[in-house]
Short mmCIF file of C-alpha atoms in Angstrom, two decimals:
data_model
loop_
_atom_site.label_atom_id
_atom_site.label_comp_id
_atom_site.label_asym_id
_atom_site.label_seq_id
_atom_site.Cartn_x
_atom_site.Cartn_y
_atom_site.Cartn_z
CA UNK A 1 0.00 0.00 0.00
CA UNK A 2 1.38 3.62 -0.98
CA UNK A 3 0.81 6.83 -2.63
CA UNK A 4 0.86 6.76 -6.14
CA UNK A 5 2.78 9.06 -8.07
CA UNK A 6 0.56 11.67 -10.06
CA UNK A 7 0.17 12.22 -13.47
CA UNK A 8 -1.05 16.00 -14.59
CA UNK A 9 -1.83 16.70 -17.74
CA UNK A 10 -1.28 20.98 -17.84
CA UNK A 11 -3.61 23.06 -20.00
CA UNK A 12 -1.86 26.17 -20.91
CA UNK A 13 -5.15 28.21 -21.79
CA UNK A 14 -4.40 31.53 -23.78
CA UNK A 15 -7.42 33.68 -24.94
CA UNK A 16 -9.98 31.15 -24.60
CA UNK A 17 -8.12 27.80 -25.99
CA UNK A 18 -5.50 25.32 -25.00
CA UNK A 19 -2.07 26.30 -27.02
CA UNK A 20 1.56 24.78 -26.17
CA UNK A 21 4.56 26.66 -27.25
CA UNK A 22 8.27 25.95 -27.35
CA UNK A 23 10.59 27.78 -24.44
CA UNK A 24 6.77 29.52 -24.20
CA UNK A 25 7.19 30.87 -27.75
CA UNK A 26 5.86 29.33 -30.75
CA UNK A 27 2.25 28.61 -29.75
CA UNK A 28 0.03 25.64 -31.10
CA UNK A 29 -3.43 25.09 -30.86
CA UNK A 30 -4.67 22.33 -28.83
CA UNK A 31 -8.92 22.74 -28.30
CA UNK A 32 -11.00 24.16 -25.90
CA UNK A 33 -10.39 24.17 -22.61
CA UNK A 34 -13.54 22.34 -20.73
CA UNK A 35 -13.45 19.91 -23.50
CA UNK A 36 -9.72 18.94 -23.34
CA UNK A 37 -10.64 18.79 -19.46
CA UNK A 38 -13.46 16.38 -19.80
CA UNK A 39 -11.12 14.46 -21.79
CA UNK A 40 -8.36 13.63 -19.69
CA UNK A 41 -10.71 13.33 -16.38
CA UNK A 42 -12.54 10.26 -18.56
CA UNK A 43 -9.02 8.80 -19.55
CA UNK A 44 -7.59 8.31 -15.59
CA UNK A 45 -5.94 11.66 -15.27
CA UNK A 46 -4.67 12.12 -11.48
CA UNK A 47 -5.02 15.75 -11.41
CA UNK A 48 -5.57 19.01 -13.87
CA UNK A 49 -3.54 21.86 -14.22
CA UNK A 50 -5.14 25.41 -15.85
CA UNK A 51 -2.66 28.14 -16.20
CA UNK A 52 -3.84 31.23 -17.89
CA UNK A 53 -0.35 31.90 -19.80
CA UNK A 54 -1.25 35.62 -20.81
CA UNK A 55 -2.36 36.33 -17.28
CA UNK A 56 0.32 37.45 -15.48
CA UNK A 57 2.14 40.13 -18.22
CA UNK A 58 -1.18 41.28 -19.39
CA UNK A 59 -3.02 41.76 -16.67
CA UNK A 60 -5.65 39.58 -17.08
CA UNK A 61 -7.63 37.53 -14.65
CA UNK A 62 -7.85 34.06 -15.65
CA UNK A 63 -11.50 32.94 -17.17
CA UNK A 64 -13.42 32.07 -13.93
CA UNK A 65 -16.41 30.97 -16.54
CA UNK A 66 -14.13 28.56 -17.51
CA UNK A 67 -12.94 27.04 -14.35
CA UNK A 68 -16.29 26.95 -13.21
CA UNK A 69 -17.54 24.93 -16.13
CA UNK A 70 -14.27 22.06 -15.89
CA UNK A 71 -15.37 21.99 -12.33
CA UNK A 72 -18.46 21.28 -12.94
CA UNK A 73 -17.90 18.22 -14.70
CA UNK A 74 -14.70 17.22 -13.62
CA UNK A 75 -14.42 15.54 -10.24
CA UNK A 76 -10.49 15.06 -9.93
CA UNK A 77 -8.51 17.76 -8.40
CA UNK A 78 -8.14 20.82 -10.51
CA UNK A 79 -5.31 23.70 -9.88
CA UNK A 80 -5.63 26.75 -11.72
CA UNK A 81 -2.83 29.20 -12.02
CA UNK A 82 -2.23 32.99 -13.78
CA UNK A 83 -2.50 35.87 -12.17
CA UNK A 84 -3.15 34.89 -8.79
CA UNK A 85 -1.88 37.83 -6.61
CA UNK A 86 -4.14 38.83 -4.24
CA UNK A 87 -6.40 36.94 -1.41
CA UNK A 88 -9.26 37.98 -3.36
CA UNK A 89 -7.83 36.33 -6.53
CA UNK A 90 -7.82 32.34 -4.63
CA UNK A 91 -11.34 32.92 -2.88
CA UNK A 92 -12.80 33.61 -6.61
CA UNK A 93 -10.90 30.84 -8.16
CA UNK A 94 -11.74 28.59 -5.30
CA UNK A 95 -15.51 29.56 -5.44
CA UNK A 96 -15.26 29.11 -9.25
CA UNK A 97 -14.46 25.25 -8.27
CA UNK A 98 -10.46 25.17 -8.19
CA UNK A 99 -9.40 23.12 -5.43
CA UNK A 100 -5.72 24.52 -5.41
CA UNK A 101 -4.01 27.88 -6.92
CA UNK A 102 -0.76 28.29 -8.12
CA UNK A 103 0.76 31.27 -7.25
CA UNK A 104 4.21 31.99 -9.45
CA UNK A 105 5.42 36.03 -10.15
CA UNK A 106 3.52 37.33 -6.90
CA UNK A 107 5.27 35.06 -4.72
CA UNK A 108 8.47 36.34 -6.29
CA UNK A 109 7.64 40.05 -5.57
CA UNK A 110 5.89 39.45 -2.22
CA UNK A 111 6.71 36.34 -0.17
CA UNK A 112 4.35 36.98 2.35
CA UNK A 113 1.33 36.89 0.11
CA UNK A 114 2.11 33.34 0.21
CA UNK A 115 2.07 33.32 3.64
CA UNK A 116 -0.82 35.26 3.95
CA UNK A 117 -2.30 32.71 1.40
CA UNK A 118 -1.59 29.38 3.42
CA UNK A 119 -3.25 31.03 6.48
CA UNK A 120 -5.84 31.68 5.20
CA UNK A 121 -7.35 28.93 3.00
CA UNK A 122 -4.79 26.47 4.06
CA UNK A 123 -1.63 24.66 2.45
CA UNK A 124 -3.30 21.80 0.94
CA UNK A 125 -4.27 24.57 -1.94
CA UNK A 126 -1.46 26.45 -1.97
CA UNK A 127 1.04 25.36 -4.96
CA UNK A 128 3.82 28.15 -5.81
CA UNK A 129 4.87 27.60 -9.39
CA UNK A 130 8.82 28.03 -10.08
CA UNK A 131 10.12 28.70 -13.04
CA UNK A 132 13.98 27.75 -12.89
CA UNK A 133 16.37 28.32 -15.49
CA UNK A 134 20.07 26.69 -15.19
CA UNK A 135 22.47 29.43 -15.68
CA UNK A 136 25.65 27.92 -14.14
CA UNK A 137 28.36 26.96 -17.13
CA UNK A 138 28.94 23.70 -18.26
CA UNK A 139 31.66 22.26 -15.75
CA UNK A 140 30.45 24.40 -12.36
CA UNK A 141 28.69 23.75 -9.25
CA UNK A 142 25.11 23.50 -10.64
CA UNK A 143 22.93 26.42 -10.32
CA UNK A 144 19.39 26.97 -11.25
CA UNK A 145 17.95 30.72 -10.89
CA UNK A 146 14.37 31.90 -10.60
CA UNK A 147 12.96 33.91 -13.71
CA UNK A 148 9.32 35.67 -13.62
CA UNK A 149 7.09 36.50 -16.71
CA UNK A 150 6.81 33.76 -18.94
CA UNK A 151 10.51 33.67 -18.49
CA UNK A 152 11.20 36.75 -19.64
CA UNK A 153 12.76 38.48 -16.10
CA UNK A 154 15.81 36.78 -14.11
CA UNK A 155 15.29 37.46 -10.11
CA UNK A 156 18.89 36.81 -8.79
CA UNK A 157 16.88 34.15 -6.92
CA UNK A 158 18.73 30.89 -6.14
CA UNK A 159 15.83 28.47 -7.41
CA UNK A 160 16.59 25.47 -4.36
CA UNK A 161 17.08 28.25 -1.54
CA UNK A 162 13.67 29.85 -2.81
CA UNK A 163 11.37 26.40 -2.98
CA UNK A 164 12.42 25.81 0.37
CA UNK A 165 11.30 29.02 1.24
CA UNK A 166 8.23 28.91 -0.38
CA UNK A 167 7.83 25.37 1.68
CA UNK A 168 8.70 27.37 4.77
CA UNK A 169 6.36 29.99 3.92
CA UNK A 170 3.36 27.61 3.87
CA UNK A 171 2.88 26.49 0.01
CA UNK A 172 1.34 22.75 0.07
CA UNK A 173 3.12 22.21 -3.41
CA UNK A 174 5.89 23.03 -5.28
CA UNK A 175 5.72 23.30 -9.25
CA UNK A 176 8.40 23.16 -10.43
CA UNK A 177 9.02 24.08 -14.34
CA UNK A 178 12.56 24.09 -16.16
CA UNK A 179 12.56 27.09 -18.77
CA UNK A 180 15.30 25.70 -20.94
CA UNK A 181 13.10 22.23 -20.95
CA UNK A 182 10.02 23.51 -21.43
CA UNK A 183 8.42 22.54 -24.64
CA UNK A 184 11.71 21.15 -25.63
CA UNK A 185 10.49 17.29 -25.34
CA UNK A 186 14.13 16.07 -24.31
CA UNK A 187 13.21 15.33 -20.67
CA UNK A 188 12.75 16.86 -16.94
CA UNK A 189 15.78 19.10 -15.66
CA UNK A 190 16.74 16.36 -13.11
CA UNK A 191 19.26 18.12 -11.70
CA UNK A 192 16.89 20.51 -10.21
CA UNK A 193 13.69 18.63 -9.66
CA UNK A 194 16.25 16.49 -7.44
CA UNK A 195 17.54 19.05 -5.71
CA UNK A 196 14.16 20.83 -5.12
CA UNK A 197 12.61 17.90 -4.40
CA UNK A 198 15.87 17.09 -1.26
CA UNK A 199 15.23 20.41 0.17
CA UNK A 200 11.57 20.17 0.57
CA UNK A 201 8.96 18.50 2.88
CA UNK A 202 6.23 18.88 0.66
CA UNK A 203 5.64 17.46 -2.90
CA UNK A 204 7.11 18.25 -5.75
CA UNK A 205 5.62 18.59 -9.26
CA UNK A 206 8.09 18.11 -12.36
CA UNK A 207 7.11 20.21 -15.26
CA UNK A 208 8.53 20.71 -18.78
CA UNK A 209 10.52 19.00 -20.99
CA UNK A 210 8.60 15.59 -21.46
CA UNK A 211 8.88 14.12 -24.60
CA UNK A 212 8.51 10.19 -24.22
CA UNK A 213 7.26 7.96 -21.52
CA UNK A 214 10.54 7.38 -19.96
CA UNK A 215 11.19 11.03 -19.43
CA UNK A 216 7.97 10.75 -16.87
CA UNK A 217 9.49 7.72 -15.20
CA UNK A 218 13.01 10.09 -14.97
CA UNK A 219 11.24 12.68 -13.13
CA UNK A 220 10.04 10.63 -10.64
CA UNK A 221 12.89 8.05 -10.12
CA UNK A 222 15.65 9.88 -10.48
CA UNK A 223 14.25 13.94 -9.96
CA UNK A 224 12.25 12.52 -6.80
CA UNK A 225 8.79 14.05 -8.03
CA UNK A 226 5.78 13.10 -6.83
CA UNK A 227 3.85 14.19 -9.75
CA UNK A 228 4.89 14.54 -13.23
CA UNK A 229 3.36 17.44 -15.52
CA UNK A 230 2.75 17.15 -19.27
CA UNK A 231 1.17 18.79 -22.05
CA UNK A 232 1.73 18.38 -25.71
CA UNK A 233 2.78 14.68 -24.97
CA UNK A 234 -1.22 14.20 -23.93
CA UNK A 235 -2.46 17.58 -26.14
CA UNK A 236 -1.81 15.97 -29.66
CA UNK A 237 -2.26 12.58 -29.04
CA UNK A 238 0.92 11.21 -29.44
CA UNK A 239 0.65 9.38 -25.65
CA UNK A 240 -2.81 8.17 -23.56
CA UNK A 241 -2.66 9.38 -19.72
CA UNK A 242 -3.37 5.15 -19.38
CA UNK A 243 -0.31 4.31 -21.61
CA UNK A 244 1.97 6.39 -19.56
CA UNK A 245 0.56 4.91 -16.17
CA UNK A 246 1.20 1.21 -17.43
CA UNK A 247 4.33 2.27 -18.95
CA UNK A 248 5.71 3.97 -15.10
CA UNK A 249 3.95 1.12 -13.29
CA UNK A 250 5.81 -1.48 -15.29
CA UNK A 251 8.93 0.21 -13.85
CA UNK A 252 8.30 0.09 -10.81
CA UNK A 253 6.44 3.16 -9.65
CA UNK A 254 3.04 2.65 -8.09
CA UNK A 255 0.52 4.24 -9.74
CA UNK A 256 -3.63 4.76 -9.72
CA UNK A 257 -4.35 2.43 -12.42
CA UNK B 1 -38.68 10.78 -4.19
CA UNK B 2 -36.73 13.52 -4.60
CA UNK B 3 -34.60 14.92 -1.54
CA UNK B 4 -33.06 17.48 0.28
CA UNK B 5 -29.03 17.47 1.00
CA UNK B 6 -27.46 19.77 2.63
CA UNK B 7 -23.87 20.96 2.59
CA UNK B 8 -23.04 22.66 5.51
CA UNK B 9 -21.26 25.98 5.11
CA UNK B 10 -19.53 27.67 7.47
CA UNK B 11 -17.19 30.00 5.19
CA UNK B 12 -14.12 27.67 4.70
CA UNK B 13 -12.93 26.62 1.46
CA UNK B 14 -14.44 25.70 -1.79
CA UNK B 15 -18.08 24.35 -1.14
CA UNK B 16 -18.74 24.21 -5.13
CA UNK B 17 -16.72 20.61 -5.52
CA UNK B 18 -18.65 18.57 -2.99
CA UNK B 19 -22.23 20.32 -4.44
CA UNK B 20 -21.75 19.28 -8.04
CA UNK B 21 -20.08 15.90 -7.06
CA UNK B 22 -23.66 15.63 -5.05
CA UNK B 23 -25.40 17.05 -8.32
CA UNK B 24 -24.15 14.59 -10.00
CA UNK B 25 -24.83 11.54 -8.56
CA UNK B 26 -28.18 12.66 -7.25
CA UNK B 27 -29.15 14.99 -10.32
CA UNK B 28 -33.24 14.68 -8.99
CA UNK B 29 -32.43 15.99 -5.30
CA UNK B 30 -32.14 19.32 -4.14
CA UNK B 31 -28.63 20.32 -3.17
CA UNK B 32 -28.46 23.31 -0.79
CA UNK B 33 -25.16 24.28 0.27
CA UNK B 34 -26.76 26.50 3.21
CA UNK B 35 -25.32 28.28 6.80
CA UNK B 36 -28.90 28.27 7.88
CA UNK B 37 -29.36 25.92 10.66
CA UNK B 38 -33.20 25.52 9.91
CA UNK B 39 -32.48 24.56 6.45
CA UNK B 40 -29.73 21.90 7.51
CA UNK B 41 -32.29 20.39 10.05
CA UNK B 42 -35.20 20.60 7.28
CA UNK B 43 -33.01 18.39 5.10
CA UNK B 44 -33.03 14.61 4.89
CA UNK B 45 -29.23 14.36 4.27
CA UNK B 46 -26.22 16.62 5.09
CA UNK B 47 -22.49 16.87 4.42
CA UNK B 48 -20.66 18.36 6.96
CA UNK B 49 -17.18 19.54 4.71
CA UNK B 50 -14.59 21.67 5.85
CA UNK B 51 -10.82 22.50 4.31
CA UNK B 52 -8.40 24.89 5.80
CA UNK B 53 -6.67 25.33 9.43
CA UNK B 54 -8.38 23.35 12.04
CA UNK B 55 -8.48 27.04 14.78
CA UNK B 56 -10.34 28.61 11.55
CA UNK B 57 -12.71 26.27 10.97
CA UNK B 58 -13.51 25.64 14.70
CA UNK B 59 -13.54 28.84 15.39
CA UNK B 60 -16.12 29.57 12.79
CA UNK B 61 -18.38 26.23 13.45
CA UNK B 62 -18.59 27.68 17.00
CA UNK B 63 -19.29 31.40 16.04
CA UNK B 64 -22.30 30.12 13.88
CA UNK B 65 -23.46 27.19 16.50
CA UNK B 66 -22.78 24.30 13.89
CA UNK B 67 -20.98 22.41 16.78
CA UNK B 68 -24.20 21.81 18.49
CA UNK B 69 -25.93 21.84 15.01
CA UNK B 70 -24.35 19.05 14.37
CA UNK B 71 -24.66 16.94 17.02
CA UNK B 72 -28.45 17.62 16.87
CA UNK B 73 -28.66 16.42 13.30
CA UNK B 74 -26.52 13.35 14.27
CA UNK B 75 -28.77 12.66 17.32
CA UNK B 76 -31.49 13.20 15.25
CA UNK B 77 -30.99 10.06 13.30
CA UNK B 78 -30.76 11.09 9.38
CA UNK B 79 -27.51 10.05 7.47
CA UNK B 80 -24.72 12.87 8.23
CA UNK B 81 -21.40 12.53 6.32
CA UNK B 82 -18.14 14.36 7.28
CA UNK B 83 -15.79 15.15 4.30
CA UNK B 84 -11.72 15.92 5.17
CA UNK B 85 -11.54 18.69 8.34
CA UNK B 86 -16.05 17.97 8.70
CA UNK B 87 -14.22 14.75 9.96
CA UNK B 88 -11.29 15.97 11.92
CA UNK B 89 -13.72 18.34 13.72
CA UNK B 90 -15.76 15.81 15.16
CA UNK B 91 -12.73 14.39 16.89
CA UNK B 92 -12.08 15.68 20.94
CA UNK B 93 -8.87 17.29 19.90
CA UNK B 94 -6.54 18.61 16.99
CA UNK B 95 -2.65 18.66 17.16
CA UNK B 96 -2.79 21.37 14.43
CA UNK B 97 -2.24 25.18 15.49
CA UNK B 98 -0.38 24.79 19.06
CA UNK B 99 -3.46 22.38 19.91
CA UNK B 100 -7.50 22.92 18.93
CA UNK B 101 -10.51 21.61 21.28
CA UNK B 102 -12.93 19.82 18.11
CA UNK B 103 -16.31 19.03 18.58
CA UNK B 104 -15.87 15.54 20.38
CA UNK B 105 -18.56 13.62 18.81
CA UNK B 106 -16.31 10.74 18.22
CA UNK B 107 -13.84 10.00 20.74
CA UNK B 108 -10.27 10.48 18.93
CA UNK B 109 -7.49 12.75 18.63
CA UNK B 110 -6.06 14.48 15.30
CA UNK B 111 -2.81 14.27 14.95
CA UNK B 112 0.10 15.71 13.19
CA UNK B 113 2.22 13.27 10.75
CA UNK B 114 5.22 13.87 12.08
CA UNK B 115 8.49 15.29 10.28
CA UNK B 116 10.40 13.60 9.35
CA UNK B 117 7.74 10.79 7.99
CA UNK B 118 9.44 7.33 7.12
CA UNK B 119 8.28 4.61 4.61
CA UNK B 120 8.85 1.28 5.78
CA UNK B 121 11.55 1.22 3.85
CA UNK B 122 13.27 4.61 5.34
CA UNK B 123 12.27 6.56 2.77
CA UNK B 124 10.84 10.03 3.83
CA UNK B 125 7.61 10.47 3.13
CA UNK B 126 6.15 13.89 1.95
CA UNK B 127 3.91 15.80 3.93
CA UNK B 128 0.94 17.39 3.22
CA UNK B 129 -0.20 13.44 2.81
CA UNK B 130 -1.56 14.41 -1.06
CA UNK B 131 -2.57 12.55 -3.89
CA UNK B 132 -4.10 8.85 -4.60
CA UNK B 133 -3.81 6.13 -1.53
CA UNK B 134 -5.44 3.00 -1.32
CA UNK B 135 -8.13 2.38 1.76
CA UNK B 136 -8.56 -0.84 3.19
CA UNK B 137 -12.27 -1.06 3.56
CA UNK B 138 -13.96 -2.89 6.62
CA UNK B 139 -18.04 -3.87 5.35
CA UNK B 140 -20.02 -1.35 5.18
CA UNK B 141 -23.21 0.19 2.77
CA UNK B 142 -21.59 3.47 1.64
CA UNK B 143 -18.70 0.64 -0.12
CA UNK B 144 -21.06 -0.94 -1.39
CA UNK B 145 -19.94 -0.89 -5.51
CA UNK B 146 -15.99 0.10 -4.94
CA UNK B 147 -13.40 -2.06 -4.71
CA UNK B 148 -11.63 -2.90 -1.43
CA UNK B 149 -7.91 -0.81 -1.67
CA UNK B 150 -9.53 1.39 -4.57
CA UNK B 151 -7.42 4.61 -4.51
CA UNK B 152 -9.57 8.23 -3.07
CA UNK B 153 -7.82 11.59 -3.24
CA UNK B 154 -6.26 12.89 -0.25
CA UNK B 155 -4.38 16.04 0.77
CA UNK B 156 -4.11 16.40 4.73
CA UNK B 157 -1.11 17.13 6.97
CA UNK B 158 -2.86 16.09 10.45
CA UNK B 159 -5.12 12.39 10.46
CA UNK B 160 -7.15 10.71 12.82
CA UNK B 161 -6.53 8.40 15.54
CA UNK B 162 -9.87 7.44 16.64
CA UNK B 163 -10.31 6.09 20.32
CA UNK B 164 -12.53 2.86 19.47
CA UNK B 165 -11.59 0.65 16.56
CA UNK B 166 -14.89 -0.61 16.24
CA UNK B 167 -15.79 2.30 14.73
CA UNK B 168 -13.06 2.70 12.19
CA UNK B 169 -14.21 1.25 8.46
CA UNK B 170 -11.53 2.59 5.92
CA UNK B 171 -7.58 2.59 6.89
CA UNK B 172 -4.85 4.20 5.09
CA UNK B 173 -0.98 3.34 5.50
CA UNK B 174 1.53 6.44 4.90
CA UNK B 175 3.97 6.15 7.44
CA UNK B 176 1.52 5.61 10.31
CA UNK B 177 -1.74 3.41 10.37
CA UNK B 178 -4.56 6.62 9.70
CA UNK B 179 -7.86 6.02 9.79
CA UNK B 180 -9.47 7.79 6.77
CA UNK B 181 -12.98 6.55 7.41
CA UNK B 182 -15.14 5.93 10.29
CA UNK B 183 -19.15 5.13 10.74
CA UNK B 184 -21.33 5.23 13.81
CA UNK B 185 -24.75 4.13 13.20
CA UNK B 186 -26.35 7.08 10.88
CA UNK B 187 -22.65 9.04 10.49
CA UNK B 188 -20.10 8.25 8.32
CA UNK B 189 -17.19 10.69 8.19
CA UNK B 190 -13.98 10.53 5.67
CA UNK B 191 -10.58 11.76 5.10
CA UNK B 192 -10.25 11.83 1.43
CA UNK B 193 -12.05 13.99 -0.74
CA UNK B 194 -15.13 11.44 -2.18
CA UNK B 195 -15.87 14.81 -4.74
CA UNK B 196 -12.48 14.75 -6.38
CA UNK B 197 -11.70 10.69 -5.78
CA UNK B 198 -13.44 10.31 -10.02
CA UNK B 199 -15.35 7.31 -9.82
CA UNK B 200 -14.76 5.38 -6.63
CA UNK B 201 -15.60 8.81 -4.84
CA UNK B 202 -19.04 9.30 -6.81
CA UNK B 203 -19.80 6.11 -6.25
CA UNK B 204 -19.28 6.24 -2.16
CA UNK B 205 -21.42 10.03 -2.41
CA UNK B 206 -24.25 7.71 -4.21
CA UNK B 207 -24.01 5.35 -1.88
CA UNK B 208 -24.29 7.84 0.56
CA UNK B 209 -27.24 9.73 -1.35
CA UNK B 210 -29.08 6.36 -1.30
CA UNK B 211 -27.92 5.26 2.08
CA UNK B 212 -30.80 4.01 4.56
CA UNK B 213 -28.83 4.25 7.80
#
């Protein structure tokens, strides 16, 4: 008997539709949100992911019409993430039918929003999104830093020193996304998901990068995750969410089949 | 016939999840998610939910009266379900926040998991407790339909320890022996989340919708 490790398929919803980009350039198509949402709750999906991509550098407030209608119909745990920066932000997103927000750039400009966050609704729906970028030189100590805006802004932030933090400031989850991986489809950053996922007490979600089946079974044996994200692996069809669970079960990682 | 179920709502956390899981299993009953103590006693069924800090929650169940609210609706004999904290705050006692009196419907303790938490194996075990665990299911109607060990959805950092075994119908192993569900004549009170556990967790809310306690 045991936890199994989570698989969470990500929509990354931009005006109204499901798109995946490369290094968050680049942006495909990939169908309408509540419908791609339906979707993967039918085909075994552990958890689902929203993140409003355009929310956070164009001020926008992620669709709560939308969340509301996934959560109507969709009774596995659903996170939804963009542009989540104030107290009033979670309570509508919660009341819309999210049961966890991620909270990325405001945690980066005010720490103590999460803090304020946890207290309030509690760390079980708490999740602070990283977005780490490796920007030590081939051949040094390792080093991982913490960029905001889609990527776009570096934050001298050490990306290990700042999940454990976050942890310490009362976020429930840690997800975890590797900018030079993401959309890439060459695998996890391992070297970071492990060391994130050492420093912290609470779970750890690896996110971009996956291109194949084994790259999900990387993140969790060898990054330590205890959930795996994916999108375009899942978004065009090329994987099922029940061929990837028989594929990480057959190596040994316990899984809701 | 159609029905009346009532989700109990005293301000804490997302209410919307367990009301369209109920919805949907029970699409002819009425689903009230209510903070009015005469509609909860007017109804033939209610949920007692609850997410967040256990001080919070207490402190807001005793603001409104729903401690004694809910004993009266337990004593009164209709099927009353507690979902996640609705089950940790029927305990005597929480561990969580320096130490919270509960309700103490059920005698029991909540306590915290411990840090750090060990596998059997040595391996340290994450806490919050979150994701997809298997419950070992002792008989009982609202399993009626699900598969003993099926896998519910869980996220909790504190479980229960209740004080009579007896009483104790679903257990959970992560790290320490938790027990996740527990039934006393017309209650039946859970640690997972039945509204986001897909189809084993409809299927326990139907049972529950349908249950003749």
């Amino acid at each position: 008997m045991g936890l199994a490790k989570r698989i969470i398929p990500c929509l990354d919803v931009e005006n109204g539709r499901v798109v995946k980009g490369v290094k968050f350039l680049d942006i495909r198509d990939a169908g309408d949100p509540v419908q791609v949402a339906r979707r993967y709750n039918e085909a075994g999906a552990d958890e689902i992911t929203f993140l409003d991509i355009t929310a956070s550098h164009e001020e926008r407030e992620t669709t709560v019409h939308t969340v509301e209608s996934i959560a109507a119909e969709v009774f596995i745990p659903l996170t939804v993430g963009g542009g989540i920066r104030t107290v009033a932000d979670i309570r509508r997103m919660l009341n819309a039918g999210a049961d966890k927000v991620s909270i990325n750039s405001a945690a980066v400009f005010n720490p103590d929003f999460v803090k304020a966050a946890s207290d309030r609704f509690g760390a079980q729906c708490i999740v602070v999104a990283i977005d780490a970028k490796r920007v030590s030189a081939e051949g040094e100590t390792p080093r991982w830093e913490i960029f905001t805006h889609g990527g776009r802004k570096p934050t001298g932030l050490d990306a290990v020193e700042w999940a454990a933090k976050m942890a310490d400031f009362g976020a429930g989850e840690i997800l975890l996304t590797s900018m030079d991986q993401d959309g890439v489809k060459s695998g996890y950053d391992l070297g970071v998901t492990r060391a994130i996922s050492d420093a912290v007490a609470v779970p750890v979600i690896a996110s971009g990068g996956v291109g194949n089946l084994q790259h999900l079974v990387d993140g969790v044996i060898e990054g330590g995750a205890d959930a795996v994200l994916a999108a375009s692996i899942f978004h065009f069809g090329e994987y099922t969410v029940a061929e990837a669970k028989a594929f990480m079960q057959a190596q040994g990682i316990e899984m809701r089949l | 016939m159609a029905q009346t179920i009532a989700v109990v709502d005293y301000g804490m956390g997302n209410l919307h999840s367990v009301s369209s899981a109920l919805a949907h299993v029970a699409p002819d009953d009425q689903i009230l998610v209510t903070a009015d103590p005469t509609q909860v006693q007017a109804a033939d069924r209610v949920v007692f939910p609850g997410v967040g800090a256990i001080r919070d929650c207490m402190a807001e169940i005793r603001r409104l009266g729903f401690d004694v609210l809910v004993r009266s609706e337990v004593a009164s004999g209709k099927p009353v379900l507690g979902v996640c904290v609705g089950m940790q705050a029927l305990m005597n006692h929480s561990e969580e926040n320096g130490g919270v009196d509960c309700i103490g419907l059920v005698d029991g303790e909540v306590k915290f998991f411990g840090e750090p938490l060990l596998d059997a194996g040595g391996q340290r075990l994450k806490v919050p407790h979150m994701g997809w665990n298997q419950v070992a299911q002792t008989e009982h109607p609202l399993w009626a339909g699900i598969e003993n060990m099926s896998r519910f959805y869980f996220v909790h950092s504190y479980y229960v320890q209740a004080a009579d075994p007896t009483l104790v119908v679903g257990h959970t192993h992560y790290g320490v022996d938790c027990h996740v569900a527990l039934a006393r004549d017309n209650l039946f009170a859970v640690q997972f989340h039945p509204e986001k556990s897909h189809t084993a967790g409809l299927q326990l809310l139907k049972n529950f919708v349908n249950w003749r306690a």
